[in-house]
Every structure is written in structure tokens, then in C-alpha cells.
mmCIF file of C-alpha atoms and ligand atoms in Angstrom:
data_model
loop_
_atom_site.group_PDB
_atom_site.id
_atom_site.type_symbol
_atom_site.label_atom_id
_atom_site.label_comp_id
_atom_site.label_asym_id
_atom_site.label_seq_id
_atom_site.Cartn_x
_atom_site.Cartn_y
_atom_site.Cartn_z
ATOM 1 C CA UNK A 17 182.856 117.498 118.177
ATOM 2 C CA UNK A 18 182.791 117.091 121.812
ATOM 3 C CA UNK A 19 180.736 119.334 123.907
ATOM 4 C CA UNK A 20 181.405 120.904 127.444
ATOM 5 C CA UNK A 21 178.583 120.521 129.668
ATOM 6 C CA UNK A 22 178.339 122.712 132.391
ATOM 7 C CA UNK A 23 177.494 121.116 135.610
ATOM 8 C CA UNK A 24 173.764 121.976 136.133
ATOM 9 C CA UNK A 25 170.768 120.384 135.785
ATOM 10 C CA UNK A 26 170.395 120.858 131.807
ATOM 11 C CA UNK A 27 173.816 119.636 131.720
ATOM 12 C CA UNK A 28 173.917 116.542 133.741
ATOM 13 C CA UNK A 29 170.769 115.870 131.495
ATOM 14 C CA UNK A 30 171.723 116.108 128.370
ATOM 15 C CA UNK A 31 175.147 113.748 129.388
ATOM 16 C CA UNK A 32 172.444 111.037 130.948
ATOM 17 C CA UNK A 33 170.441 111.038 127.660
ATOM 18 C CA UNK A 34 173.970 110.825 126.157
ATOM 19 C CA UNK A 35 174.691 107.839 127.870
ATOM 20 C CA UNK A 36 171.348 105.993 127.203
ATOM 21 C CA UNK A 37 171.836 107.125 123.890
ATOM 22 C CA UNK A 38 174.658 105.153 123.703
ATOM 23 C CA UNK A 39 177.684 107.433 123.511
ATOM 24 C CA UNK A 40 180.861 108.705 125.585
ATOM 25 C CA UNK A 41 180.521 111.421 128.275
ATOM 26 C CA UNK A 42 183.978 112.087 130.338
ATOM 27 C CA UNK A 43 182.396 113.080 134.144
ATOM 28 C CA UNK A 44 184.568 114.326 137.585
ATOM 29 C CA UNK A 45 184.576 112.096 139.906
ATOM 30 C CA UNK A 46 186.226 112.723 143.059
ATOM 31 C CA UNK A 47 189.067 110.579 142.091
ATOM 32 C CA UNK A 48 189.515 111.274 138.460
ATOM 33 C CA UNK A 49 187.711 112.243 135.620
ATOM 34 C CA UNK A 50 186.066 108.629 133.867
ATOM 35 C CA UNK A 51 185.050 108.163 130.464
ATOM 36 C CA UNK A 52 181.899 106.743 130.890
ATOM 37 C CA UNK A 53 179.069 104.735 128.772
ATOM 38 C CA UNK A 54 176.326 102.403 129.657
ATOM 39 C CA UNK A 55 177.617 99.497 130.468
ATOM 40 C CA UNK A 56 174.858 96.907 129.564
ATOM 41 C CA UNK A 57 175.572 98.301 125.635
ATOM 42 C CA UNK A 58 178.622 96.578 123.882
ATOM 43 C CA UNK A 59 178.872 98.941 121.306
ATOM 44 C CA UNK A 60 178.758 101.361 123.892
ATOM 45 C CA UNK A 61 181.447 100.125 125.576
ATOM 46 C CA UNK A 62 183.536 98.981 122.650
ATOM 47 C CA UNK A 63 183.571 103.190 121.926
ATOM 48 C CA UNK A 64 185.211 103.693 125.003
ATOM 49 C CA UNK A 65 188.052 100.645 124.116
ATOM 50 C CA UNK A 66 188.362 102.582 121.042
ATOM 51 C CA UNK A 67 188.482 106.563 122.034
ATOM 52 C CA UNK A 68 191.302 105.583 124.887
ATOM 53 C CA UNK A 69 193.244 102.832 122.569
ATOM 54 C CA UNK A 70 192.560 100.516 125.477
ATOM 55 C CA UNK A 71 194.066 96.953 125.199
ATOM 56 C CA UNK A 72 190.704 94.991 125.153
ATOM 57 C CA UNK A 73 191.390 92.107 127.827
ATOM 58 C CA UNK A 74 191.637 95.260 130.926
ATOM 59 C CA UNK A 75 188.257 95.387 132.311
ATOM 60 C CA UNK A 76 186.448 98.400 133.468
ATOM 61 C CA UNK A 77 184.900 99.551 136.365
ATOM 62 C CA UNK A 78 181.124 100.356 136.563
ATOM 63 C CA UNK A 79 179.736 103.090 138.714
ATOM 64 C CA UNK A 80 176.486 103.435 140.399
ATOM 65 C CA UNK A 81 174.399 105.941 142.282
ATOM 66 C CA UNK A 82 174.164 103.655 145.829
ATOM 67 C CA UNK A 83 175.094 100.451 146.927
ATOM 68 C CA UNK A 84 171.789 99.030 145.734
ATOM 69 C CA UNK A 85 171.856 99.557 142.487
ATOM 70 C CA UNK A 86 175.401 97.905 142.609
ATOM 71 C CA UNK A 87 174.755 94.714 144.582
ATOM 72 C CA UNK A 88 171.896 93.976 141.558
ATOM 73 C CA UNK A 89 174.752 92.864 139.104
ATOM 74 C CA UNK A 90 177.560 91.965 141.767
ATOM 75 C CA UNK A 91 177.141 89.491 144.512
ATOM 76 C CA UNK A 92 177.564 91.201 147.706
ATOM 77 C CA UNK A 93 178.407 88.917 150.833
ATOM 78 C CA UNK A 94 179.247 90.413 154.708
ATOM 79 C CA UNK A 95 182.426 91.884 153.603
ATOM 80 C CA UNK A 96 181.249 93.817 150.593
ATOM 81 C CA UNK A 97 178.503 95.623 152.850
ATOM 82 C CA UNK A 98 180.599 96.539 155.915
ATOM 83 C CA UNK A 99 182.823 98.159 153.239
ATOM 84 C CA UNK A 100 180.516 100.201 151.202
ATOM 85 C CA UNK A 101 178.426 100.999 154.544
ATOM 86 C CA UNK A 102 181.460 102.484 155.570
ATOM 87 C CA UNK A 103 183.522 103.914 152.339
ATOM 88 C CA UNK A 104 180.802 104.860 149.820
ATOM 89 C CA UNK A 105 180.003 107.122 148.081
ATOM 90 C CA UNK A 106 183.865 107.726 147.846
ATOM 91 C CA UNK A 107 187.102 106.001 146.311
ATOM 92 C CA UNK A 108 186.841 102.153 146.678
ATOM 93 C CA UNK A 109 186.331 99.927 144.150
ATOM 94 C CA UNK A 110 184.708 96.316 145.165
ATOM 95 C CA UNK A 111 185.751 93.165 142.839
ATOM 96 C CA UNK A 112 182.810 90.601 143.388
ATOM 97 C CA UNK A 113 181.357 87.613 141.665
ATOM 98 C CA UNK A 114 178.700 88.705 138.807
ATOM 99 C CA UNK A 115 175.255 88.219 139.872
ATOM 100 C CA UNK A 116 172.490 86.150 137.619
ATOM 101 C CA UNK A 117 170.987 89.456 137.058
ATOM 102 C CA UNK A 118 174.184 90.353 136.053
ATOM 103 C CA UNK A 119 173.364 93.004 133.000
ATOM 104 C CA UNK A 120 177.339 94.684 133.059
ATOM 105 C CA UNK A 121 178.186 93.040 129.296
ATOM 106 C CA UNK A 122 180.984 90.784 128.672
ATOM 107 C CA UNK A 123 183.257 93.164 127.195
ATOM 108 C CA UNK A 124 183.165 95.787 129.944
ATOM 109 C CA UNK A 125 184.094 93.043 132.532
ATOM 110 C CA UNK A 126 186.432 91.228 129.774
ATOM 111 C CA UNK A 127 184.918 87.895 130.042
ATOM 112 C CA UNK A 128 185.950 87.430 133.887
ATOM 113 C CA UNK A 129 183.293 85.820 136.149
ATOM 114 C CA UNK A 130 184.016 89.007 138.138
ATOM 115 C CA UNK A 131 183.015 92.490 138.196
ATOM 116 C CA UNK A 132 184.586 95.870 139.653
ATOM 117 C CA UNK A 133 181.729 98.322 141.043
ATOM 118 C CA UNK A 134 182.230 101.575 142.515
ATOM 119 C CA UNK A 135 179.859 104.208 144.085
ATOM 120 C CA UNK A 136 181.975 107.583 143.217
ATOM 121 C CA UNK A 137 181.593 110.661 145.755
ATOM 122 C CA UNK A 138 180.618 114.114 143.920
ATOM 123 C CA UNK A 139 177.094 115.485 143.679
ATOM 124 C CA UNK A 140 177.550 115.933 140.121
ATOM 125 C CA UNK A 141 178.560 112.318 139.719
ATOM 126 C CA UNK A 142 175.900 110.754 141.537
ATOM 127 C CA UNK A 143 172.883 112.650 139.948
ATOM 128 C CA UNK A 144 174.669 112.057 136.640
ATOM 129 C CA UNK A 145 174.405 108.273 137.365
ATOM 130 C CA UNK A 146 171.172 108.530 139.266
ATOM 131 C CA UNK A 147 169.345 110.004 135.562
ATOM 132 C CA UNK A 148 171.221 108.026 133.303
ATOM 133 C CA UNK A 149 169.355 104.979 135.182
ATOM 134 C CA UNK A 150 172.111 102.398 133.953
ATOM 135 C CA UNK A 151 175.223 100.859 135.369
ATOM 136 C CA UNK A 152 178.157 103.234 133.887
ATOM 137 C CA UNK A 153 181.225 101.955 132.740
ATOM 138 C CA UNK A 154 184.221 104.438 133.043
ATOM 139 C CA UNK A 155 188.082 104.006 132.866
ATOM 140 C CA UNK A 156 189.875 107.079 133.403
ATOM 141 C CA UNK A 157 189.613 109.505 130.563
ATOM 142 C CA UNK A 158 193.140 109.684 129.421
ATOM 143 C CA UNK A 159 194.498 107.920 125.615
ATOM 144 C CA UNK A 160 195.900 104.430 127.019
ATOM 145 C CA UNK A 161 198.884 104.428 128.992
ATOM 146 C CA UNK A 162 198.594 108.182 129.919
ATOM 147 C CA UNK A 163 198.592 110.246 132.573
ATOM 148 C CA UNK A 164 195.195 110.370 134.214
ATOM 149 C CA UNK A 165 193.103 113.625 133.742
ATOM 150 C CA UNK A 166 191.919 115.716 137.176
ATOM 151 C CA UNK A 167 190.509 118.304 135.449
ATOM 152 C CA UNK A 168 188.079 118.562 132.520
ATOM 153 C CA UNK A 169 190.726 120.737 130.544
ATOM 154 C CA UNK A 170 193.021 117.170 130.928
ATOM 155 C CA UNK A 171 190.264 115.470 129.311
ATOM 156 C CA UNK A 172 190.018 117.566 126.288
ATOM 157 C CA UNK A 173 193.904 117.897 125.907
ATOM 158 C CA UNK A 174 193.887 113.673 124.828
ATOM 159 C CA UNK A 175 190.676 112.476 123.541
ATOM 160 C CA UNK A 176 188.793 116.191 122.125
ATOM 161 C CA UNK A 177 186.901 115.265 119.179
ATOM 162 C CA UNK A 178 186.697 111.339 120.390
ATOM 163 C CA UNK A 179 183.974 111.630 122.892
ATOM 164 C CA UNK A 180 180.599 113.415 122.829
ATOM 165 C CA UNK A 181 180.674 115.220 126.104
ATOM 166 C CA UNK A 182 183.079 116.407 128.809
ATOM 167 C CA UNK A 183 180.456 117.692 131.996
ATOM 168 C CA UNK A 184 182.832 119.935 133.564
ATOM 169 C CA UNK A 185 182.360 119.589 137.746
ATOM 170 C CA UNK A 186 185.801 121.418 138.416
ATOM 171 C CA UNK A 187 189.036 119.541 139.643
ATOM 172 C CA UNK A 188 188.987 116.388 141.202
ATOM 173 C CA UNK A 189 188.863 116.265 145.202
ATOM 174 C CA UNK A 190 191.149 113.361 146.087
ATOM 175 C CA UNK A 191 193.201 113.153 143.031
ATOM 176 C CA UNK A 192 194.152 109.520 142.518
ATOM 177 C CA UNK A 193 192.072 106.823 141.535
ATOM 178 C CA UNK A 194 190.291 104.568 143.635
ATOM 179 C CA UNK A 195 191.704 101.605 145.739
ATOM 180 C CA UNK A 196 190.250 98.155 144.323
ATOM 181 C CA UNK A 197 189.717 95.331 146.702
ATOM 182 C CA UNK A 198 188.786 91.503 144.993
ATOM 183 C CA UNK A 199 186.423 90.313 147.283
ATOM 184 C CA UNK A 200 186.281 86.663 145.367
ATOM 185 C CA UNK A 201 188.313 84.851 147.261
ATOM 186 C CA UNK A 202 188.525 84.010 151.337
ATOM 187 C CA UNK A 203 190.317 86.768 151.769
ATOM 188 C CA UNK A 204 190.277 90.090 150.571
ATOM 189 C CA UNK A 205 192.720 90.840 148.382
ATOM 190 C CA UNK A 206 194.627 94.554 147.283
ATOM 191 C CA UNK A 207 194.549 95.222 143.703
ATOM 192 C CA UNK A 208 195.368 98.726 143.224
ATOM 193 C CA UNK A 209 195.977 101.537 146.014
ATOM 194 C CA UNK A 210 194.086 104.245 145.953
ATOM 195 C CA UNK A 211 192.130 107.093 147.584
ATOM 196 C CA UNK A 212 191.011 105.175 150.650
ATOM 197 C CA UNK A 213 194.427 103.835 152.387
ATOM 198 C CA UNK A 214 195.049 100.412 152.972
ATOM 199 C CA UNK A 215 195.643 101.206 157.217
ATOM 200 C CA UNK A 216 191.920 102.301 156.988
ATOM 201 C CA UNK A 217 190.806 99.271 155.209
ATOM 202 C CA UNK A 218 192.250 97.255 157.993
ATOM 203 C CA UNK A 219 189.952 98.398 160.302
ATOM 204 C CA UNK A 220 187.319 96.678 158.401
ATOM 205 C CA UNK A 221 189.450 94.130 156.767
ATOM 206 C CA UNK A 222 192.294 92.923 159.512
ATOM 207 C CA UNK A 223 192.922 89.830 156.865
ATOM 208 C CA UNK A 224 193.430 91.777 153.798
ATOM 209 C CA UNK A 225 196.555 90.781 151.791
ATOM 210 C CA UNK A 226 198.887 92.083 148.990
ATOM 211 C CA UNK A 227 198.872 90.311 145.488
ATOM 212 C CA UNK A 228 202.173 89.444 146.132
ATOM 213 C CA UNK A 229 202.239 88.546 149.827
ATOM 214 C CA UNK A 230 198.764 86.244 149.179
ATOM 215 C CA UNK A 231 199.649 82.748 149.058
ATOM 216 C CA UNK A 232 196.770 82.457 146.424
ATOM 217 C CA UNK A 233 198.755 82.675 143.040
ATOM 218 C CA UNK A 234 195.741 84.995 141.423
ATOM 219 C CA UNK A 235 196.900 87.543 139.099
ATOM 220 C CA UNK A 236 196.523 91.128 139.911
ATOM 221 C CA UNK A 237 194.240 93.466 138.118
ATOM 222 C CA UNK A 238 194.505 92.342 135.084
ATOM 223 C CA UNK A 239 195.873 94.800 132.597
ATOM 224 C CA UNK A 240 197.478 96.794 135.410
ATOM 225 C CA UNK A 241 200.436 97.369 132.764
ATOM 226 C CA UNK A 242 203.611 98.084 134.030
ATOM 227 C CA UNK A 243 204.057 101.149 132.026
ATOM 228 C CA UNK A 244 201.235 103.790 133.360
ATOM 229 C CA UNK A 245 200.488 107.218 133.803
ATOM 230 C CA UNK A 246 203.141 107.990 132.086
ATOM 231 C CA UNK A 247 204.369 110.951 130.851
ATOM 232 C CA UNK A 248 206.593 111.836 127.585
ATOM 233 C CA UNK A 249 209.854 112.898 129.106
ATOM 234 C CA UNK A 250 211.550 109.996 131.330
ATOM 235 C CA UNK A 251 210.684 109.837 135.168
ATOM 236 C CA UNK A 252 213.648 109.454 137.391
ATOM 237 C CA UNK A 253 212.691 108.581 141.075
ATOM 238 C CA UNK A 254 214.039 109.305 144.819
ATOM 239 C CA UNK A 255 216.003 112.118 143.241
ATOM 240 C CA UNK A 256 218.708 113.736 146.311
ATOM 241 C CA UNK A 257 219.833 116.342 143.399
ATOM 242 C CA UNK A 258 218.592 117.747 140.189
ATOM 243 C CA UNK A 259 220.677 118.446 136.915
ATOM 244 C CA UNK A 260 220.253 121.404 135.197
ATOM 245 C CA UNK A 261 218.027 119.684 132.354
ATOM 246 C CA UNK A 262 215.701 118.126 134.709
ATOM 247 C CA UNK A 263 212.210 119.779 135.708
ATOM 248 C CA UNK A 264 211.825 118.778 139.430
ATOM 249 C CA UNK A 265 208.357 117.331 141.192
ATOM 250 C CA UNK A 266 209.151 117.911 144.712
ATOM 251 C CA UNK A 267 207.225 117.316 148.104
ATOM 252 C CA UNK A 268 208.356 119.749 151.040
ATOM 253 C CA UNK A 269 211.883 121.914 150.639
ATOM 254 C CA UNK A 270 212.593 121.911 147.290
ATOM 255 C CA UNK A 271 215.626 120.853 146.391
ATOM 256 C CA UNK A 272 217.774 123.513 144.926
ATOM 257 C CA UNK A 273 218.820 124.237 141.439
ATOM 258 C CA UNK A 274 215.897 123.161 139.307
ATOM 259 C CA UNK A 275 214.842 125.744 136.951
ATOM 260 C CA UNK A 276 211.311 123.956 136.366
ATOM 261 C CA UNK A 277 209.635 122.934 139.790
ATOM 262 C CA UNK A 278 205.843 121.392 140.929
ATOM 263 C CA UNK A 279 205.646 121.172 144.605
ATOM 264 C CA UNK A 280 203.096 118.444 145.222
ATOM 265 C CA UNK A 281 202.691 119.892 148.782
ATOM 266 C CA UNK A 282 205.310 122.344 150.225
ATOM 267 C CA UNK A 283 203.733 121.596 153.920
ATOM 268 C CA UNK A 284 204.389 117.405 153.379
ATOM 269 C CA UNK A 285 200.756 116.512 153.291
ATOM 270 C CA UNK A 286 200.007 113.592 151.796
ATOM 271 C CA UNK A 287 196.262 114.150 150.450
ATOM 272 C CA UNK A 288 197.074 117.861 149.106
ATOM 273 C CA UNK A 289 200.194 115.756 147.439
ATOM 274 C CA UNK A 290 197.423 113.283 145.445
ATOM 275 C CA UNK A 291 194.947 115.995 144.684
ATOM 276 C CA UNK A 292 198.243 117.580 142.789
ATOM 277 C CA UNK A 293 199.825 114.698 141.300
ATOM 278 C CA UNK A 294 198.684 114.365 137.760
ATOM 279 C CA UNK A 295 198.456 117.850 137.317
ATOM 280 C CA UNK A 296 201.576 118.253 138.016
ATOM 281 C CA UNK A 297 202.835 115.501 135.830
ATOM 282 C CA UNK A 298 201.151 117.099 133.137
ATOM 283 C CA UNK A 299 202.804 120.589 133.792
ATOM 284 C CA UNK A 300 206.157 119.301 134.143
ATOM 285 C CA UNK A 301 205.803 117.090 130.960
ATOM 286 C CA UNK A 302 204.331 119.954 128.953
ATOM 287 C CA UNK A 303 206.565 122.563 130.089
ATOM 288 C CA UNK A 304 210.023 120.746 130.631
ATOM 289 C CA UNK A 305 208.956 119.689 126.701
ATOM 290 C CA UNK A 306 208.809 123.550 125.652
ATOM 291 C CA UNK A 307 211.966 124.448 127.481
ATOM 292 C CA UNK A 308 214.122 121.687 125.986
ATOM 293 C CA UNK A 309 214.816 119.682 129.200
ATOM 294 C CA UNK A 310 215.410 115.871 129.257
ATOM 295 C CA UNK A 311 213.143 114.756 132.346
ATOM 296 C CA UNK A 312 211.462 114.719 134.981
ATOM 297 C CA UNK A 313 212.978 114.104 138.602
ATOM 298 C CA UNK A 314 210.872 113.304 141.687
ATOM 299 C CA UNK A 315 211.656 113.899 145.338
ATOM 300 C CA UNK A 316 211.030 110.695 147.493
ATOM 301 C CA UNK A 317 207.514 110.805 149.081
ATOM 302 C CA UNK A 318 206.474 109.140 152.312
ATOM 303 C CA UNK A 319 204.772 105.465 151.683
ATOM 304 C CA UNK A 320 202.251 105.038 154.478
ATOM 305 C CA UNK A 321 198.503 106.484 153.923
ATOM 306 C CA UNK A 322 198.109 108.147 150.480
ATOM 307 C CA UNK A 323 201.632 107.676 150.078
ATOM 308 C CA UNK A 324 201.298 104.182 149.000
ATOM 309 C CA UNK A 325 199.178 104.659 146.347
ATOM 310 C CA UNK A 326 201.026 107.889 145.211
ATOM 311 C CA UNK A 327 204.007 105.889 144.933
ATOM 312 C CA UNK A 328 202.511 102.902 142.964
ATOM 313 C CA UNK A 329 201.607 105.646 140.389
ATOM 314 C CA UNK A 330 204.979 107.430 139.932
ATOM 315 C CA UNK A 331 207.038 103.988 139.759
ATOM 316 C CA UNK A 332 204.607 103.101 136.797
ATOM 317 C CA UNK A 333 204.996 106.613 135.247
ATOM 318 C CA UNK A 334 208.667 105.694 135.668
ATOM 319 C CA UNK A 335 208.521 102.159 133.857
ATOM 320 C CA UNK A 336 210.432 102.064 131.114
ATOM 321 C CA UNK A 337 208.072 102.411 128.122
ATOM 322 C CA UNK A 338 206.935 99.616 125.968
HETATM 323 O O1 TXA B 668 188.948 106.036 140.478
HETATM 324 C C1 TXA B 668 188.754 105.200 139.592
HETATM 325 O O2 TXA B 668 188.711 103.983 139.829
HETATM 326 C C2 TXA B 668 188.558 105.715 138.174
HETATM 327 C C3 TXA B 668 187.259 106.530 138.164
HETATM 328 C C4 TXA B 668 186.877 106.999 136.804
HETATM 329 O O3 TXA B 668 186.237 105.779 138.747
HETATM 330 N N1 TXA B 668 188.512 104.659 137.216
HETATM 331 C C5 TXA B 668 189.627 103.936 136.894
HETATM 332 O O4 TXA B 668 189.421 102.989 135.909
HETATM 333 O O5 TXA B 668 190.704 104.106 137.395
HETATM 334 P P1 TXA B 668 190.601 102.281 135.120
HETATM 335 O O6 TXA B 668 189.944 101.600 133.978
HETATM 336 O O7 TXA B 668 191.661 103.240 134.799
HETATM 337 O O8 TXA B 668 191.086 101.179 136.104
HETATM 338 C C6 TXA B 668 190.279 100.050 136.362
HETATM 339 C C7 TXA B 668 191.072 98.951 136.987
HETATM 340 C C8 TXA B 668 191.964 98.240 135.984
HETATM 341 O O9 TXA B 668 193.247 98.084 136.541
HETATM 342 C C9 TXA B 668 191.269 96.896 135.814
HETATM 343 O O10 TXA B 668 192.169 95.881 135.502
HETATM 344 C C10 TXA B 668 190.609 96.702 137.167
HETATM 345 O O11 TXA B 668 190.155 97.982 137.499
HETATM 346 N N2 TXA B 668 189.449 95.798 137.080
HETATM 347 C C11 TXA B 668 188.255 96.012 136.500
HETATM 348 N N3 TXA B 668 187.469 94.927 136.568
HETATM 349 C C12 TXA B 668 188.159 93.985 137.229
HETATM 350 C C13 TXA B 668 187.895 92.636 137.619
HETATM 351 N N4 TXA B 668 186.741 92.041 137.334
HETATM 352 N N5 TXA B 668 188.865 91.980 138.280
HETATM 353 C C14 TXA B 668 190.029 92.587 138.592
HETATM 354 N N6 TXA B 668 190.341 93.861 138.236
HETATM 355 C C15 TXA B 668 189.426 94.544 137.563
HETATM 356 MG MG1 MG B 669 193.463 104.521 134.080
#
């Protein structure tokens, strides 16, 4: 049985004695909702590989009230600060050598000499991770391979029954999960885009690099699987046109003839676009399903800002499927 929690104070209680307890509470973020457990318990942990069918050498990120409470179990040097004084609480993800007090266990940061840490945005989340009193581990709370959940009704739809808790804090803010910088090497390095753009990390970081324009032949984040957030009918990208058996997801003027449409953001704006995103993957894909059609096309959306990292997601959810 898994139990809705209502956002309050009994509720975020009863999900931190969850998580000392050892077991699986989905929480909203401002990104997406994560499927978290304490992350200094294997078994813990090994729950959340198991609920979500996740392939056990991807490593998860582990979330924190503040920056202090971080920088105890990953080594924070000049970079690291100037970013989370400026972009926490909110959606960036650090990458950063393990400290000796490193207590994050080996199968939450899959062995790697690294960890990911993150200070979310959301009341709810931080006093959630402020009781619990323990570095949280949390993927997003979608089966494997899936499309990520932005609302607690997502959460229930794939893993009901396979978690202990869902604490409902309404739909996400931003949408779209968080950008991860590796901070390991000399110079910062893009993993994933995400909710903070890559033009504002500039500001901070004028040297930081792509995985594939980095002359440094490290791997991206590992288990960043080709095939992603991806939904059961076929995705078909930059569509100029849409058949009669296609459901559309369009940004701006819609294209015409599609019986089955999902404007990400009729005015072109790129973070009301993100916020929409999976939600409307999940429409399209549940409702192009009922009505027989054969998939989903998308409207080309712009690249810069959010774009980027809204365009990384639908190419994945476009991969051909494994
Ligand atoms: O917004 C988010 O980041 C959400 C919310 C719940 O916080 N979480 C999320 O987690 O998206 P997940 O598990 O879906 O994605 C985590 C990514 C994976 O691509 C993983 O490979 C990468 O973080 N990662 C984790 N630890 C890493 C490490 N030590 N080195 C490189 N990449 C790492
Ligand atoms: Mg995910």
C-alpha cells in the first residue's frame, strides 16, 4: 500500500520517520517528483533500484537541506561554492569528489569516487529533508526508462503499491530535472541540461565545456541511456505537418489538422514549455493510446535557455527503444 501524505506538518513527518525508517517516500521537488530514501542505508537504497527497475551501475543523486550539510560528504572547492551561493536551493546538481566523511553508500553513488548532491527548491522539500536528518537519495519517481512524473498523481500511475509514501506538494514549478555539472576535473564539465541554463552557468563558469566538446575523454553521466523519458507510442521530432493518426505536442500556432493536441506554451515561452512537458507526454501517450493513433509528433522548440534541456529530453523520448 502506498500512502498519500498531505503536505503539512504531520505529513512531512511521518515521510521523514519513513525515511529513517528505511523505506521509499516519492516527494515534489521543484524539478520533478524523486523517489527518495536515506542514502547512508544500502538496503534502503537497493529498494529504490528495485521499485524503478533501475539498471544498478546509474548512480543517484542525494539531496540536502543547505549547502552545509552537502559539502560534509562531497568535497567542495571555489567553484562548487560560487555555484551553490548563487543557484541553491534550486535545480543544479554538483558532481564532486566524495569526502572522508563521506557517509552516501557505495551503491547510491555506484562505486564512483564521485558523488552528485543537490539542494532542491520547495518548502515542502527542504523541511522534508531538514527532519529526516540524513542525506536523501532520489532518482526521479518514474519505472526505469519512463517519462518523469510532475505531479504526485504521475507518481502513483507507475510505481502505486511499490513505495510507502507519495507527500503530495502539488505540481512541480520548473518541470525538468536539474542541470548536473562534474566539478572533478579542471574544468567544469555539462552532464545533463536542466532547470538552470547553461548561458547562466557561464556567468559563473566562463570555462565550462560539453562532454563532447571537452578534450578530456570522460564519459558522461553514466547511465544517461539513450532511450529516456520515453513514452509508449513512437516520438517523431521537428514535425512541419501532422497525419491524421498522430496526436500533436506543439509550442506556439498549432499546426493544423491534429485531432489530439498539447500546447506546451501557446505564447512560445520557454519555462511555461518545461513546467508542461512531461505532463503533456503523459496525456498525449495516454490519450493518443485510447483513441487508436500511432504517435506522437512534436513541433520544433527553440534550443537556447530551457530550450536546451527541453530538447535533450524529447530526442531521448524519441530514441528508438531498446
Ligand atoms: O532534478 C533532478 O535531478 C531529479 C530530482 C528528483 O532531484 N533527480 C533526477 O535523478 O533526475 P535521476 O536519477 O533521474 O538522474 C540522476 C543523474 C543520472 O543521469 C546519473 O547518471 C547522474 O545523475 N549521476 C549521479 N551521480 C553521478 C556521479 N557521481 N557522476 C556522474 N553522474 C552522476
Ligand atoms: Mg530520471
Amino acid at each position: 500500500m502506498t500512502r498519500r501524505l498531505a503536505a503539512d506538518g504531520a505529513g512531512i513527518a511521518q515521510a521523514a520517520d519513513i525515511l529513517r525508517g528505511g523505506g521509499l517516500v516519492a516527494f515534489g521537488t521543484e524539478t520533478v517528483y524523486g523517489l527518495g530514501a536515506d542514502a547512508t542505508n544500502a538496503h534502503a537504497v537497493a529498494r529504490i533500484f528495485a521499485a524503478k527497475q533501475r539498471p544498478a551501475f546509474n548512480p543517484l543523486i542525494s539531496h540536502f537541506p543547505d549547502a552545509a550539510s552537502a559539502f560534509v560528504h562531497a568535497h567542495a572547492d571555489a567553484r562548487a561554492h560560487r555555484l551553490a551561493q548563487r543557484f541553491w536551493p534550486g535545480p543544479l546538481t554538483l558532481v564532486l569528489p566524495r569526502t572522508a566523511d563521506c557517509a552516501i553508500c557505495d551503491l547510491a553513488g555506484a562505486g564512483l569516487p564521485s558523488v552528485a548532491v543537490r539542494v532542491p527548491a520547495g518548502d515542502v522539500a527542504r523541511a522534508l529533508l531538514a527532519a529526516a536528518g540524513v542525506p536523501v537519495a532520489a532518482p526521479s519517481a518514474n519505472p526505469s526508462g519512463g517519462v518523469s512524473p510532475s505531479r504526485a498523481e504521475h507518481v502513483l500511475d507507475g510505481l502505486e503499491g511499490r513505495i510507502d509514501a507519495v507527500l503530495d506538494s502539488g505540481p512541480c514549478a520548473v518541470g525538468i530535472e536539474s542541470t548536473i555539472v562534474d566539478l572533478t576535473g579542471p574544468h567544469p564539465v555539462l552532464l545533463r541540461p536542466g532547470g538552470i541554463p547553461i548561458e547562466a552557468l557561464r556567468e559563473i563558469c566562463p570555462d565550462i565545456t560539453l562532454p563532447h566538446d571537452s578534450s578530456d575523454a570522460r564519459p558522461a553521466a553514466p547511465g544517461r541511456l539513450s532511450s529516456h523519458y520515453a513514452p509508449t507510442l513512437p516520438v517523431r521530432l521537428g514535425a512541419v505537418s501532422v497525419a491524421p493518426d498522430e496526436a500533436l505536442l506543439a509550442f506556439g500556432p498549432e499546426l493544423p489538422g491534429s485531432s489530439l493536441t498539447w500546447n506546451l506554451s501557446p505564447g512560445e515561452k520557454l519555462e511555461e514549455a518545461a513546467a508542461r512537458l512531461f505532463a503533456g507526454l503523459r496525456f498525449l501517450d495516454m490519450e493518443g493510446r485510447r483513441r487508436g493513433l500511432r504517435a506522437i509528433a512534436v513541433q520544433p522548440v527553440p534550443t537556447h535557455g530551457l530550450g536546451a534541456a527541453i530538447a535533450d529530453r524529447l530526442s531521448r523520448a524519441a530514441c528508438p527503444r531498446t
